[in-house]
Amino acid sequence: MAENRASVYAEGVPCWVDAQLPDVEAGKRFYGELFGWTFEDWFGPFAQALKDGEPVAALVRKMDGRLPTVWTVYFATPDAPALARRIRDAGGQIVSAPVPAGELGVTALVTDPEGAVFALWQPTEHPGFGRRHEPGTFAWAELYARDTEAANAFYGDLFQEALFGPEAEPDFGRAPVSDVFPAEMPPHFLVHFAVEDVPAALEDVTRLGGRIQAPPFETSYGTVAVVTDDQGASFALLRR
């Protein structure tokens, strides 16, 4: 069943993802074949990805070649300016101050104290994912941090209800960078997409021009493999 309801996404719940890509048309071909997505023109330079007619992600053309080719996770909030201030007061940084995204909502780009980048989403017309937790859709966001205790404190205070509330079902965890990546890798969020068969999905990734960064490994939340698309954006495949 589609979950496209604003009430689904309490503050601190991952509610959207997008990829900054040099070539959006190439991204459509890659992800369309990998996950069965279709696409429609959307706000500004964005192409919205649909799974069975419901919104699941967006691809956006990089406006500056110096920007990273990367997937970004958005956390829901009823008040993006207030949450941005709390992030700054807790030692994070505001990369892009809250701004309207047309009539869709208000967005901001921020970092935690270690520099891991994430986005905020205050919805108006666009609540977020229409589908999630099923093959070809968002399933998890893992923060790879250098100081996991500091991350626990920062996010535990920032998103306490979403992570620890009585009805919390978190889609967000954390691990040391060194568990999967070289120690010199900066702290970052890794977006996970659900698949039915990780080895088969890895074959599709390589056939489509992507590459495998980390072969399948077991986690507390399922079997994971880390890959890049054919333009270098990293993401993970997850079988729960």
Short mmCIF file of C-alpha atoms in Angstrom, two decimals:
data_model
loop_
_atom_site.label_atom_id
_atom_site.label_comp_id
_atom_site.label_asym_id
_atom_site.label_seq_id
_atom_site.Cartn_x
_atom_site.Cartn_y
_atom_site.Cartn_z
CA MET A 1 0.00 0.00 0.00
CA ALA A 2 1.27 3.49 -0.77
CA GLU A 3 2.34 5.49 2.27
CA ASN A 4 2.16 8.97 0.75
CA ARG A 5 0.68 10.75 3.77
CA ALA A 6 2.28 13.71 5.52
CA SER A 7 1.38 12.23 8.92
CA VAL A 8 3.56 9.19 8.18
CA TYR A 9 6.73 11.24 8.42
CA ALA A 10 7.26 12.60 11.90
CA GLU A 11 10.28 14.80 12.55
CA GLY A 12 13.49 12.85 12.11
CA VAL A 13 12.05 10.16 9.82
CA PRO A 14 13.83 9.74 6.45
CA CYS A 15 11.17 10.88 4.00
CA TRP A 16 12.95 11.42 0.65
CA VAL A 17 16.16 10.83 -1.30
CA ASP A 18 17.66 12.37 -4.40
CA ALA A 19 20.80 11.92 -6.48
CA GLN A 20 22.94 14.73 -7.88
CA LEU A 21 24.15 13.47 -11.26
CA PRO A 22 26.08 14.92 -14.21
CA ASP A 23 23.72 13.19 -16.66
CA VAL A 24 20.11 12.74 -15.55
CA GLU A 25 19.11 10.90 -18.74
CA ALA A 26 21.84 8.31 -18.09
CA GLY A 27 20.59 8.09 -14.51
CA LYS A 28 17.07 7.37 -15.76
CA ARG A 29 18.37 4.49 -17.88
CA PHE A 30 20.45 3.03 -15.02
CA TYR A 31 17.90 3.23 -12.22
CA GLY A 32 14.94 2.59 -14.50
CA GLU A 33 16.37 -0.78 -15.46
CA LEU A 34 17.80 -1.60 -12.02
CA PHE A 35 14.72 -0.78 -9.93
CA GLY A 36 11.89 -0.60 -12.44
CA TRP A 37 11.46 3.14 -11.99
CA THR A 38 9.66 5.40 -14.43
CA PHE A 39 10.19 9.15 -14.49
CA GLU A 40 8.35 12.43 -14.89
CA ASP A 41 9.57 16.00 -15.16
CA TRP A 42 9.28 17.70 -11.80
CA PHE A 43 10.37 20.87 -10.03
CA GLY A 44 13.24 22.77 -11.74
CA PRO A 45 16.08 20.45 -12.80
CA PHE A 46 14.58 17.45 -10.97
CA ALA A 47 13.18 14.28 -12.51
CA GLN A 48 10.88 12.42 -10.13
CA ALA A 49 11.23 8.64 -10.01
CA LEU A 50 8.06 6.58 -9.67
CA LYS A 51 7.55 2.96 -8.65
CA ASP A 52 4.14 1.65 -9.72
CA GLY A 53 3.05 5.26 -10.14
CA GLU A 54 4.09 6.41 -6.65
CA PRO A 55 7.02 8.80 -5.92
CA VAL A 56 10.13 7.10 -4.56
CA ALA A 57 13.14 9.36 -5.34
CA ALA A 58 14.41 12.14 -7.58
CA LEU A 59 17.36 12.65 -9.89
CA VAL A 60 18.74 16.15 -10.33
CA ARG A 61 21.30 17.55 -12.73
CA LYS A 62 24.39 18.92 -11.03
CA MET A 63 24.61 22.64 -11.70
CA ASP A 64 28.30 22.74 -10.76
CA GLY A 65 30.77 20.04 -11.77
CA ARG A 66 32.65 20.53 -8.51
CA LEU A 67 29.68 19.20 -6.54
CA PRO A 68 29.84 15.53 -5.56
CA THR A 69 27.90 12.87 -7.44
CA VAL A 70 25.94 11.57 -4.49
CA TRP A 71 22.66 10.34 -3.02
CA THR A 72 21.25 12.58 -0.27
CA VAL A 73 18.74 11.58 2.42
CA TYR A 74 16.08 14.05 3.62
CA PHE A 75 14.68 14.02 7.15
CA ALA A 76 11.12 15.21 7.73
CA THR A 77 10.37 18.20 9.91
CA PRO A 78 7.34 20.44 10.50
CA ASP A 79 9.67 23.47 10.79
CA ALA A 80 12.87 23.45 8.73
CA PRO A 81 14.19 26.83 9.99
CA ALA A 82 13.77 25.78 13.63
CA LEU A 83 15.41 22.40 13.05
CA ALA A 84 18.30 24.05 11.17
CA ARG A 85 18.88 26.33 14.16
CA ARG A 86 18.91 23.35 16.52
CA ILE A 87 21.44 21.60 14.28
CA ARG A 88 23.68 24.66 14.28
CA ASP A 89 23.38 25.06 18.04
CA ALA A 90 24.36 21.39 18.49
CA GLY A 91 27.57 21.82 16.49
CA GLY A 92 26.39 21.09 12.96
CA GLN A 93 26.50 23.47 10.02
CA ILE A 94 23.95 24.95 7.66
CA VAL A 95 25.20 24.46 4.08
CA SER A 96 22.09 25.88 2.40
CA ALA A 97 19.56 27.80 4.51
CA PRO A 98 15.91 26.74 4.30
CA VAL A 99 14.29 27.78 1.02
CA PRO A 100 10.97 26.96 -0.66
CA ALA A 101 11.01 24.29 -3.38
CA GLY A 102 8.17 25.78 -5.36
CA GLU A 103 4.87 24.70 -3.82
CA LEU A 104 6.28 21.32 -2.80
CA GLY A 105 7.85 22.21 0.55
CA VAL A 106 10.82 23.84 2.23
CA THR A 107 14.28 22.30 2.09
CA ALA A 108 17.68 22.89 3.65
CA LEU A 109 21.08 21.22 3.41
CA VAL A 110 23.02 20.71 6.65
CA THR A 111 25.83 18.71 8.22
CA ASP A 112 26.34 17.04 11.57
CA PRO A 113 29.37 18.01 13.72
CA GLU A 114 31.62 15.53 11.84
CA GLY A 115 30.57 16.90 8.45
CA ALA A 116 28.14 14.20 7.26
CA VAL A 117 25.70 15.91 4.88
CA PHE A 118 21.95 15.45 5.00
CA ALA A 119 18.87 17.44 4.04
CA LEU A 120 15.70 18.62 5.76
CA TRP A 121 12.22 18.52 4.26
CA GLN A 122 9.21 20.50 5.51
CA PRO A 123 6.34 19.30 3.34
CA THR A 124 3.49 21.22 1.83
CA GLU A 125 2.28 19.57 -1.40
CA HIS A 126 4.89 16.77 -1.39
CA PRO A 127 4.93 14.69 1.82
CA GLY A 128 7.76 12.40 0.68
CA PHE A 129 7.93 8.76 -0.33
CA GLY A 130 4.79 7.27 -1.79
CA ARG A 131 6.33 3.82 -1.44
CA ARG A 132 9.16 2.54 0.75
CA HIS A 133 10.30 -0.70 2.40
CA GLU A 134 9.63 -2.76 -0.72
CA PRO A 135 11.85 -3.83 -3.64
CA GLY A 136 13.06 -0.89 -5.69
CA THR A 137 12.35 1.70 -2.98
CA PHE A 138 14.09 3.30 0.00
CA ALA A 139 14.69 0.92 2.89
CA TRP A 140 17.35 2.37 5.20
CA ALA A 141 19.90 5.16 5.73
CA GLU A 142 23.15 4.29 7.48
CA LEU A 143 25.42 6.98 8.89
CA TYR A 144 29.08 6.02 8.70
CA ALA A 145 30.74 8.08 11.43
CA ARG A 146 34.20 8.36 12.93
CA ASP A 147 32.95 9.06 16.45
CA THR A 148 29.89 6.88 16.94
CA GLU A 149 29.29 8.02 20.51
CA ALA A 150 29.21 11.66 19.40
CA ALA A 151 26.82 10.67 16.59
CA ASN A 152 24.59 8.88 19.09
CA ALA A 153 24.42 12.00 21.22
CA PHE A 154 23.81 14.41 18.33
CA TYR A 155 21.10 12.45 16.51
CA GLY A 156 19.62 11.00 19.68
CA ASP A 157 18.93 14.51 20.93
CA LEU A 158 17.93 15.89 17.52
CA PHE A 159 15.52 13.10 16.55
CA GLN A 160 14.72 11.51 19.89
CA GLU A 161 11.07 10.75 19.16
CA ALA A 162 11.78 9.20 15.73
CA LEU A 163 14.61 7.07 17.09
CA PHE A 164 13.48 6.21 20.61
CA GLY A 165 9.82 7.19 20.95
CA PRO A 166 7.20 4.60 21.96
CA GLU A 167 6.08 4.11 18.35
CA ALA A 168 9.51 4.56 16.73
CA GLU A 169 10.44 2.26 13.85
CA PRO A 170 13.75 3.80 12.78
CA ASP A 171 14.91 3.70 9.16
CA PHE A 172 18.26 5.11 10.22
CA GLY A 173 21.33 3.65 11.96
CA ARG A 174 25.02 4.32 12.37
CA ALA A 175 28.29 2.43 12.16
CA PRO A 176 32.01 3.27 12.24
CA VAL A 177 33.42 4.31 8.88
CA SER A 178 36.10 1.64 9.22
CA ASP A 179 33.48 -1.16 9.25
CA VAL A 180 33.03 -0.91 5.48
CA PHE A 181 35.10 1.97 4.11
CA PRO A 182 38.77 3.02 4.34
CA ALA A 183 39.54 5.00 7.48
CA GLU A 184 40.18 8.15 5.43
CA MET A 185 36.62 8.13 4.03
CA PRO A 186 34.72 11.19 5.34
CA PRO A 187 31.66 10.57 7.52
CA HIS A 188 28.59 10.24 5.33
CA PHE A 189 25.09 8.82 4.94
CA LEU A 190 24.59 5.79 2.71
CA VAL A 191 21.12 5.39 1.18
CA HIS A 192 19.89 1.77 0.98
CA PHE A 193 17.36 0.46 -1.54
CA ALA A 194 15.48 -2.79 -0.96
CA VAL A 195 16.01 -5.70 -3.35
CA GLU A 196 14.68 -9.25 -3.38
CA ASP A 197 18.02 -10.85 -4.32
CA VAL A 198 21.30 -9.07 -3.59
CA PRO A 199 23.56 -11.22 -5.85
CA ALA A 200 21.15 -10.83 -8.78
CA ALA A 201 20.96 -7.08 -8.20
CA LEU A 202 24.77 -6.89 -8.15
CA GLU A 203 24.86 -8.59 -11.55
CA ASP A 204 22.45 -5.95 -12.84
CA VAL A 205 24.56 -3.12 -11.38
CA THR A 206 27.72 -4.32 -13.12
CA ARG A 207 25.88 -5.04 -16.38
CA LEU A 208 24.56 -1.47 -16.36
CA GLY A 209 28.04 0.01 -15.88
CA GLY A 210 28.12 0.39 -12.10
CA ARG A 211 30.64 -1.23 -9.79
CA ILE A 212 30.75 -3.07 -6.51
CA GLN A 213 32.38 -1.20 -3.60
CA ALA A 214 31.69 -3.78 -0.90
CA PRO A 215 30.39 -7.31 -1.59
CA PRO A 216 27.49 -8.63 0.48
CA PHE A 217 27.88 -8.54 4.25
CA GLU A 218 25.53 -9.12 7.17
CA THR A 219 24.23 -6.33 9.40
CA SER A 220 21.68 -6.12 12.19
CA TYR A 221 19.13 -4.87 9.64
CA GLY A 222 19.79 -7.31 6.76
CA THR A 223 22.19 -8.33 4.01
CA VAL A 224 23.88 -5.32 2.41
CA ALA A 225 26.14 -4.67 -0.58
CA VAL A 226 27.59 -1.25 -1.42
CA VAL A 227 27.78 -0.18 -5.06
CA THR A 228 28.09 2.84 -7.30
CA ASP A 229 26.03 3.70 -10.33
CA ASP A 230 27.59 4.32 -13.73
CA GLN A 231 28.29 7.97 -12.79
CA GLY A 232 29.91 7.28 -9.42
CA ALA A 233 27.07 7.84 -6.93
CA SER A 234 27.30 5.35 -4.05
CA PHE A 235 24.29 3.55 -2.63
CA ALA A 236 23.52 0.21 -1.01
CA LEU A 237 21.36 -2.77 -1.81
CA LEU A 238 19.48 -4.30 1.12
CA ARG A 239 17.69 -7.63 1.57
CA ARG A 240 15.87 -7.84 4.90
#
